Amino acid sequence: MRALLLPVAALALATGAGLTSPASAKAPEMGGVSITRGGGNVNTAAGRNSVADQAVSTIGGLARHGGRAVTLGGGNRNLALGKGSAAFQDVTTVGGTAIGRRAQSFTAGGHNLNVARGAFATAGQSVTTLGGTAIGRGAQSFVAGGHNRNVASGRFSEAQQQVLTMGGTAMGRGAVDKVFGGNNQNRATARGAFANQQVVTVGGQ
Amino acid sequence: MLRPMIAAAALTLCAALPATAQDFGGVRLRGPASVLDRIESVDRTGCRLSQTSVTVGVNRAFGAGSQARQQIGSDSSGGCRPLVSTQVTAGVNLALGPRSRAEQSIESFAPRGLLATTNLNRGVNIAAGARSAAGQRILSQTGR
């Protein structure tokens, strides 16, 4: 019994200073936040011989004091569904700059879909994502531009997709720069269909 | 006998150690006083602590051979920088009638927030009628 009580008492004495210290919360560890979201757009040409054209540009953002700049330009859909229809989509996303110790710049431009489903339909998609700059000790720049799909499923249809992802700049002691642009799909499934896909990912400035 | 002693030791430890919490987000500040100073400085300038700008455009061409054109410009900067700035820009452009034509252009600008800036834009562009045409442009910007 005494053998058990003594260690407990010693432990309580060792941490006795904590009894008098008030409860405290640490100061915020991270800096400002800048979120730029330009993706998730839909462009559809559904009618016979119809034409749909869409251009979306998003420019932002700056996060200081070791903060985080998030730029999301992907998740876009371009669909040519009608017979003889044409759909063209141009998405440009430029961002973000994060400055300070352990600053993070995250840029995502992938997960895009380009489909020519109608007979003799044409679908063209161009997605350009430029980002991000992270400056400071232990700064991180992360760019993802992959997971894109290009499908020509209508008879004698044509689907063309160009995805360009450029990033990033990470400056400072222990800075890290990562770029991912893989896992893309290109398919022509119908008679006389033509699918063309170009994916370029450039990083590590 | 051993279990009560372990429980007593655990209770002693819980009472002895100070409570701590980890906060995430916000500007790195030295203490609560500086947080108040930052908020008061925004108050003194007459600017809002939080500013939200929402720009939504809907453009439709229904009739056969009809044309619809829409241009929207939004600038909510006003020389002020709030603590938190949020901007939402959305556009819907529909060419539904046969041989119809719909064009939409949206431009918006919002200031950068001192603590946080959120910018969201979304567009839907559909040409559903036979021989219809739909064109859409969306530009959303935040201050540097």
Coordinates of N, CA, C and O in Angstrom, one line a residue, chain A residues 1 4-5 8 11-12 15 18-19 21-62 64-65 97 101-102, chain B residues 1-2 5 8-9 12-13 15-30 38 81 112 114-142 144:
Chain A
M1 N 0.8 -1.2 0.0 CA 0.0 0.0 0.0 C 0.9 1.2 0.0 O 0.7 2.2 -0.8
L4 N 2.6 2.0 -3.2 CA 1.8 2.6 -4.2 C 1.6 4.1 -3.9 O 1.5 4.9 -4.8
L5 N 1.4 4.4 -2.7 CA 1.0 5.8 -2.3 C 2.2 6.7 -2.6 O 2.0 7.8 -3.0
V8 N 2.6 8.0 -6.2 CA 1.5 8.9 -6.5 C 1.8 10.3 -5.9 O 1.6 11.4 -6.5
L11 N 4.5 12.1 -7.7 CA 4.1 12.7 -8.9 C 3.3 13.9 -8.8 O 3.4 14.9 -9.5
A12 N 2.4 13.9 -7.7 CA 1.6 15.1 -7.5 C 2.5 16.3 -7.0 O 2.3 17.4 -7.4
T15 N 4.4 17.8 -10.1 CA 3.5 18.6 -11.0 C 2.8 19.6 -10.1 O 1.8 20.2 -10.6
G18 N 1.7 23.0 -11.4 CA 0.6 23.1 -12.4 C -0.7 23.4 -11.6 O -1.7 23.9 -12.2
L19 N -0.8 23.1 -10.4 CA -2.0 23.4 -9.6 C -2.3 24.8 -9.5 O -3.5 25.3 -9.6
S21 N -1.1 27.2 -11.7 CA -1.1 27.9 -12.9 C -2.5 27.8 -13.6 O -3.2 26.8 -13.5
P22 N -3.0 28.9 -14.1 CA -4.3 29.0 -14.7 C -4.4 28.2 -16.0 O -3.4 28.0 -16.6
A23 N -5.6 27.9 -16.4 CA -5.8 27.2 -17.7 C -5.4 28.2 -18.8 O -5.7 29.4 -18.7
S24 N -4.8 27.7 -19.8 CA -4.3 28.6 -20.8 C -4.5 28.0 -22.2 O -4.6 26.8 -22.4
A25 N -4.7 28.9 -23.2 CA -4.8 28.4 -24.6 C -3.7 29.0 -25.4 O -3.3 30.2 -25.2
K26 N -3.0 28.2 -26.2 CA -1.9 28.7 -27.0 C -2.4 29.7 -28.0 O -3.5 29.6 -28.5
A27 N -1.5 30.6 -28.4 CA -1.8 31.5 -29.4 C -2.0 30.8 -30.7 O -1.5 29.7 -30.9
P28 N -2.8 31.4 -31.6 CA -3.0 30.8 -32.9 C -1.6 30.5 -33.6 O -0.7 31.3 -33.7
E29 N -1.6 29.3 -34.2 CA -0.3 28.8 -34.8 C -0.2 29.2 -36.3 O 0.8 29.1 -36.8
M30 N -1.4 29.5 -36.9 CA -1.3 29.7 -38.3 C -1.8 31.1 -38.7 O -2.3 31.8 -37.9
G31 N -1.5 31.5 -39.9 CA -1.7 32.9 -40.3 C -3.0 33.0 -41.1 O -3.9 32.2 -41.0
G32 N -3.0 34.0 -42.0 CA -4.2 34.3 -42.8 C -4.6 33.2 -43.7 O -3.8 32.3 -44.0
V33 N -5.8 33.3 -44.2 CA -6.3 32.3 -45.1 C -6.9 32.9 -46.4 O -7.6 33.9 -46.2
S34 N -6.5 32.4 -47.5 CA -7.1 32.9 -48.8 C -7.5 31.7 -49.6 O -6.7 30.8 -49.9
I35 N -8.8 31.6 -49.9 CA -9.4 30.5 -50.6 C -10.0 31.1 -51.9 O -10.8 31.9 -51.9
T36 N -9.5 30.5 -53.0 CA -10.0 30.9 -54.4 C -10.5 29.7 -55.0 O -9.7 28.8 -55.3
R37 N -11.8 29.7 -55.3 CA -12.4 28.5 -55.9 C -13.0 28.9 -57.2 O -14.1 29.5 -57.2
G38 N -12.4 28.4 -58.3 CA -13.0 28.7 -59.6 C -13.5 27.6 -60.4 O -13.9 27.7 -61.6
G39 N -13.5 26.4 -59.8 CA -13.9 25.2 -60.5 C -15.4 24.9 -60.4 O -16.2 25.6 -59.9
G40 N -15.7 23.7 -60.9 CA -17.1 23.2 -60.8 C -18.0 23.8 -61.8 O -19.2 23.8 -61.6
N41 N -17.5 24.2 -62.9 CA -18.4 24.9 -63.9 C -18.9 23.8 -64.9 O -18.2 22.8 -65.2
V42 N -20.0 24.1 -65.5 CA -20.7 23.2 -66.5 C -21.0 23.9 -67.8 O -21.5 25.0 -67.8
N43 N -20.6 23.3 -68.9 CA -20.8 23.9 -70.2 C -21.4 22.8 -71.0 O -20.8 21.7 -71.3
T44 N -22.7 23.0 -71.5 CA -23.4 21.9 -72.2 C -24.0 22.4 -73.5 O -24.7 23.4 -73.5
A45 N -23.8 21.7 -74.6 CA -24.5 21.9 -75.8 C -25.4 20.7 -76.1 O -24.9 19.6 -76.5
A46 N -26.7 20.9 -75.7 CA -27.5 19.7 -75.8 C -28.4 19.7 -77.0 O -28.8 18.6 -77.4
G47 N -28.7 20.8 -77.6 CA -29.6 20.8 -78.8 C -28.8 20.3 -80.0 O -27.6 20.3 -80.1
R48 N -29.6 20.0 -81.0 CA -29.1 19.6 -82.3 C -28.4 20.8 -83.0 O -29.0 21.9 -83.1
N49 N -27.1 20.6 -83.4 CA -26.3 21.6 -84.0 C -26.2 22.8 -83.2 O -25.9 23.9 -83.7
S50 N -26.3 22.7 -81.9 CA -26.1 23.8 -80.9 C -24.6 24.1 -80.6 O -23.8 23.2 -80.8
V51 N -24.4 25.3 -80.1 CA -23.0 25.6 -79.8 C -23.0 26.2 -78.4 O -23.8 27.1 -78.1
A52 N -22.1 25.8 -77.5 CA -21.9 26.3 -76.2 C -20.5 26.7 -75.9 O -19.6 25.9 -76.2
D53 N -20.3 27.9 -75.5 CA -18.9 28.4 -75.3 C -18.8 29.0 -73.9 O -19.6 29.9 -73.5
Q54 N -17.8 28.6 -73.1 CA -17.7 29.1 -71.7 C -16.3 29.4 -71.4 O -15.4 28.6 -71.7
A55 N -16.1 30.6 -70.8 CA -14.7 30.9 -70.3 C -14.8 31.4 -68.9 O -15.6 32.3 -68.6
V56 N -14.0 30.9 -68.0 CA -14.1 31.3 -66.6 C -12.6 31.5 -66.1 O -11.7 30.7 -66.3
S57 N -12.5 32.7 -65.6 CA -11.1 33.1 -65.1 C -11.3 33.5 -63.6 O -12.2 34.2 -63.2
T58 N -10.4 33.0 -62.8 CA -10.4 33.3 -61.4 C -9.0 33.7 -60.9 O -8.0 32.9 -61.2
I59 N -8.9 34.8 -60.3 CA -7.5 35.3 -59.9 C -7.6 35.7 -58.4 O -8.5 36.4 -58.0
G60 N -6.7 35.2 -57.7 CA -6.6 35.5 -56.3 C -5.4 34.7 -55.7 O -4.7 34.1 -56.5
G61 N -5.1 34.7 -54.7 CA -5.3 35.3 -53.4 C -4.0 35.4 -52.7 O -3.0 34.8 -53.1
L62 N -3.9 36.1 -51.7 CA -2.6 36.3 -50.9 C -2.9 36.1 -49.4 O -3.8 36.6 -48.9
R64 N -0.8 36.1 -45.8 CA 0.4 36.4 -45.1 C 0.5 35.8 -43.7 O -0.4 35.1 -43.3
H65 N 1.6 36.1 -43.0 CA 1.8 35.7 -41.6 C 1.8 34.2 -41.5 O 1.1 33.6 -40.6
T97 N -0.6 33.1 -53.3 CA 0.6 33.4 -52.7 C 0.5 33.3 -51.2 O -0.4 33.9 -50.6
R101 N 6.5 32.0 -42.3 CA 7.0 30.8 -41.8 C 5.9 29.7 -41.9 O 4.8 29.9 -41.5
R102 N 6.3 28.6 -42.5 CA 5.4 27.4 -42.7 C 4.2 27.8 -43.5 O 3.1 27.2 -43.4
Chain B
M1 N -7.3 -3.6 -5.2 CA -6.6 -2.5 -4.5 C -5.8 -1.6 -5.5 O -5.7 -0.4 -5.4
L2 N -5.3 -2.3 -6.6 CA -4.5 -1.6 -7.5 C -5.3 -0.6 -8.3 O -4.9 0.5 -8.6
M5 N -6.0 2.8 -6.8 CA -4.7 3.6 -6.8 C -4.4 4.2 -8.1 O -4.0 5.4 -8.2
A8 N -6.8 7.0 -8.6 CA -6.4 8.2 -7.8 C -5.2 8.9 -8.5 O -5.1 10.1 -8.5
A9 N -4.3 8.1 -9.0 CA -3.1 8.7 -9.7 C -3.6 9.5 -10.9 O -3.1 10.6 -11.2
T12 N -5.2 12.7 -9.9 CA -4.2 13.7 -9.5 C -3.5 14.4 -10.6 O -3.2 15.6 -10.6
L13 N -3.2 13.5 -11.6 CA -2.5 14.1 -12.8 C -3.4 15.1 -13.5 O -3.0 16.2 -14.0
A15 N -5.7 16.9 -12.3 CA -5.8 18.1 -11.5 C -4.6 19.0 -11.6 O -4.6 20.2 -11.5
A16 N -3.4 18.3 -11.7 CA -2.2 19.0 -11.6 C -1.8 19.7 -12.9 O -1.3 20.8 -12.9
L17 N -2.1 19.0 -14.1 CA -1.7 19.6 -15.3 C -2.7 20.7 -15.8 O -3.9 20.5 -15.6
P18 N -2.2 21.8 -16.3 CA -3.1 22.9 -16.7 C -3.8 22.5 -18.0 O -3.2 21.8 -18.8
A19 N -5.0 23.0 -18.2 CA -5.7 22.8 -19.4 C -5.1 23.5 -20.5 O -4.7 24.7 -20.4
T20 N -4.9 22.9 -21.7 CA -4.4 23.6 -22.9 C -5.3 23.3 -24.1 O -6.0 22.3 -24.1
A21 N -5.3 24.2 -25.0 CA -6.0 24.1 -26.2 C -5.2 24.6 -27.4 O -4.3 25.4 -27.2
Q22 N -5.5 24.0 -28.5 CA -4.8 24.4 -29.7 C -5.7 25.1 -30.7 O -6.7 24.6 -31.0
D23 N -5.4 26.4 -31.0 CA -6.3 27.1 -32.0 C -5.7 27.0 -33.4 O -4.5 27.0 -33.5
F24 N -6.6 27.0 -34.3 CA -6.1 27.1 -35.7 C -6.8 28.2 -36.4 O -8.0 28.6 -36.1
G25 N -6.1 28.8 -37.4 CA -6.7 29.9 -38.2 C -6.4 31.2 -37.6 O -6.0 31.4 -36.5
G26 N -6.6 32.2 -38.4 CA -6.3 33.6 -38.0 C -4.9 34.0 -38.1 O -4.0 33.2 -38.4
V27 N -4.7 35.3 -37.9 CA -3.3 35.8 -38.0 C -2.5 35.5 -36.8 O -3.1 35.4 -35.7
R28 N -1.2 35.2 -36.9 CA -0.4 35.0 -35.8 C -0.3 36.2 -34.9 O 0.2 37.2 -35.3
L29 N -0.9 36.1 -33.8 CA -1.0 37.3 -32.9 C -0.3 37.0 -31.6 O -0.2 35.8 -31.1
R30 N 0.2 38.0 -30.9 CA 1.0 37.9 -29.7 C 0.2 37.6 -28.5 O 0.6 37.0 -27.6
R38 N -6.4 44.8 -33.2 CA -6.6 44.7 -34.7 C -8.1 44.9 -35.0 O -8.4 45.6 -36.0
R81 N -10.7 47.5 -46.2 CA -10.3 46.1 -46.0 C -10.9 45.6 -44.8 O -10.4 45.9 -43.7
R112 N -9.3 42.2 -50.4 CA -8.7 41.1 -49.6 C -9.0 41.3 -48.1 O -8.8 42.5 -47.6
L114 N -8.3 41.0 -44.0 CA -7.1 41.0 -43.2 C -6.8 39.6 -42.6 O -5.6 39.2 -42.5
L115 N -7.8 39.0 -42.2 CA -7.7 37.6 -41.7 C -7.9 36.5 -42.7 O -7.1 35.6 -42.8
A116 N -9.0 36.6 -43.4 CA -9.3 35.6 -44.4 C -10.0 36.1 -45.6 O -10.8 37.1 -45.5
T117 N -9.8 35.5 -46.7 CA -10.4 35.8 -48.0 C -10.9 34.6 -48.7 O -10.2 33.6 -48.8
T118 N -12.2 34.6 -49.0 CA -12.8 33.4 -49.7 C -13.4 33.9 -51.0 O -14.2 34.9 -51.0
N119 N -13.1 33.3 -52.1 CA -13.6 33.7 -53.4 C -14.1 32.4 -54.1 O -13.4 31.5 -54.4
L120 N -15.4 32.4 -54.4 CA -16.0 31.3 -55.1 C -16.7 31.7 -56.3 O -17.6 32.7 -56.2
N121 N -16.5 31.1 -57.4 CA -17.2 31.4 -58.6 C -17.7 30.1 -59.3 O -17.0 29.1 -59.3
R122 N -18.8 30.2 -60.0 CA -19.4 29.0 -60.6 C -20.2 29.5 -61.8 O -21.0 30.5 -61.7
G123 N -20.1 28.7 -62.9 CA -20.9 29.0 -64.1 C -21.6 27.8 -64.7 O -21.0 26.7 -64.7
V124 N -22.8 28.0 -65.2 CA -23.5 27.0 -65.9 C -23.9 27.6 -67.2 O -24.6 28.6 -67.3
N125 N -23.5 26.9 -68.3 CA -23.8 27.4 -69.6 C -24.4 26.3 -70.5 O -23.7 25.3 -70.7
I126 N -25.6 26.5 -71.0 CA -26.3 25.4 -71.7 C -26.9 25.9 -72.9 O -27.7 26.9 -72.9
A127 N -26.7 25.2 -74.1 CA -27.4 25.5 -75.3 C -28.2 24.3 -75.6 O -27.7 23.3 -76.1
A128 N -29.5 24.4 -75.3 CA -30.3 23.2 -75.4 C -31.2 23.2 -76.7 O -31.6 22.1 -77.1
G129 N -31.5 24.4 -77.2 CA -32.3 24.4 -78.5 C -31.5 24.0 -79.7 O -30.3 24.0 -79.7
A130 N -32.3 23.5 -80.7 CA -31.6 23.2 -82.0 C -31.0 24.4 -82.6 O -31.6 25.5 -82.7
R131 N -29.8 24.3 -83.0 CA -29.0 25.3 -83.7 C -28.9 26.6 -82.7 O -28.7 27.7 -83.2
S132 N -29.0 26.4 -81.4 CA -28.8 27.5 -80.5 C -27.3 27.7 -80.2 O -26.5 26.8 -80.4
A133 N -27.0 28.8 -79.6 CA -25.7 29.1 -79.2 C -25.7 29.8 -77.8 O -26.5 30.7 -77.6
A134 N -24.7 29.4 -77.0 CA -24.6 30.0 -75.6 C -23.2 30.3 -75.3 O -22.3 29.5 -75.6
G135 N -22.9 31.6 -74.9 CA -21.5 32.0 -74.6 C -21.5 32.6 -73.2 O -22.4 33.4 -72.8
Q136 N -20.5 32.2 -72.4 CA -20.4 32.7 -71.0 C -19.0 33.0 -70.6 O -18.1 32.3 -71.0
R137 N -18.8 34.2 -70.0 CA -17.5 34.6 -69.4 C -17.7 35.0 -68.0 O -18.6 35.9 -67.7
I138 N -16.9 34.5 -67.1 CA -16.9 34.9 -65.7 C -15.5 35.3 -65.2 O -14.6 34.5 -65.4
L139 N -15.4 36.4 -64.7 CA -14.1 36.9 -64.1 C -14.3 37.3 -62.7 O -15.0 38.3 -62.4
S140 N -13.6 36.7 -61.8 CA -13.8 37.0 -60.4 C -12.4 37.3 -59.8 O -11.5 36.5 -59.9
Q141 N -12.3 38.4 -59.2 CA -10.9 38.9 -58.7 C -11.0 39.3 -57.2 O -12.0 39.9 -56.8
T142 N -9.9 39.1 -56.5 CA -9.7 39.7 -55.2 C -8.5 40.5 -55.2 O -7.5 40.2 -55.9
R144 N -5.0 42.3 -54.2 CA -3.7 41.8 -53.7 C -3.3 42.5 -52.4 O -3.6 43.7 -52.2

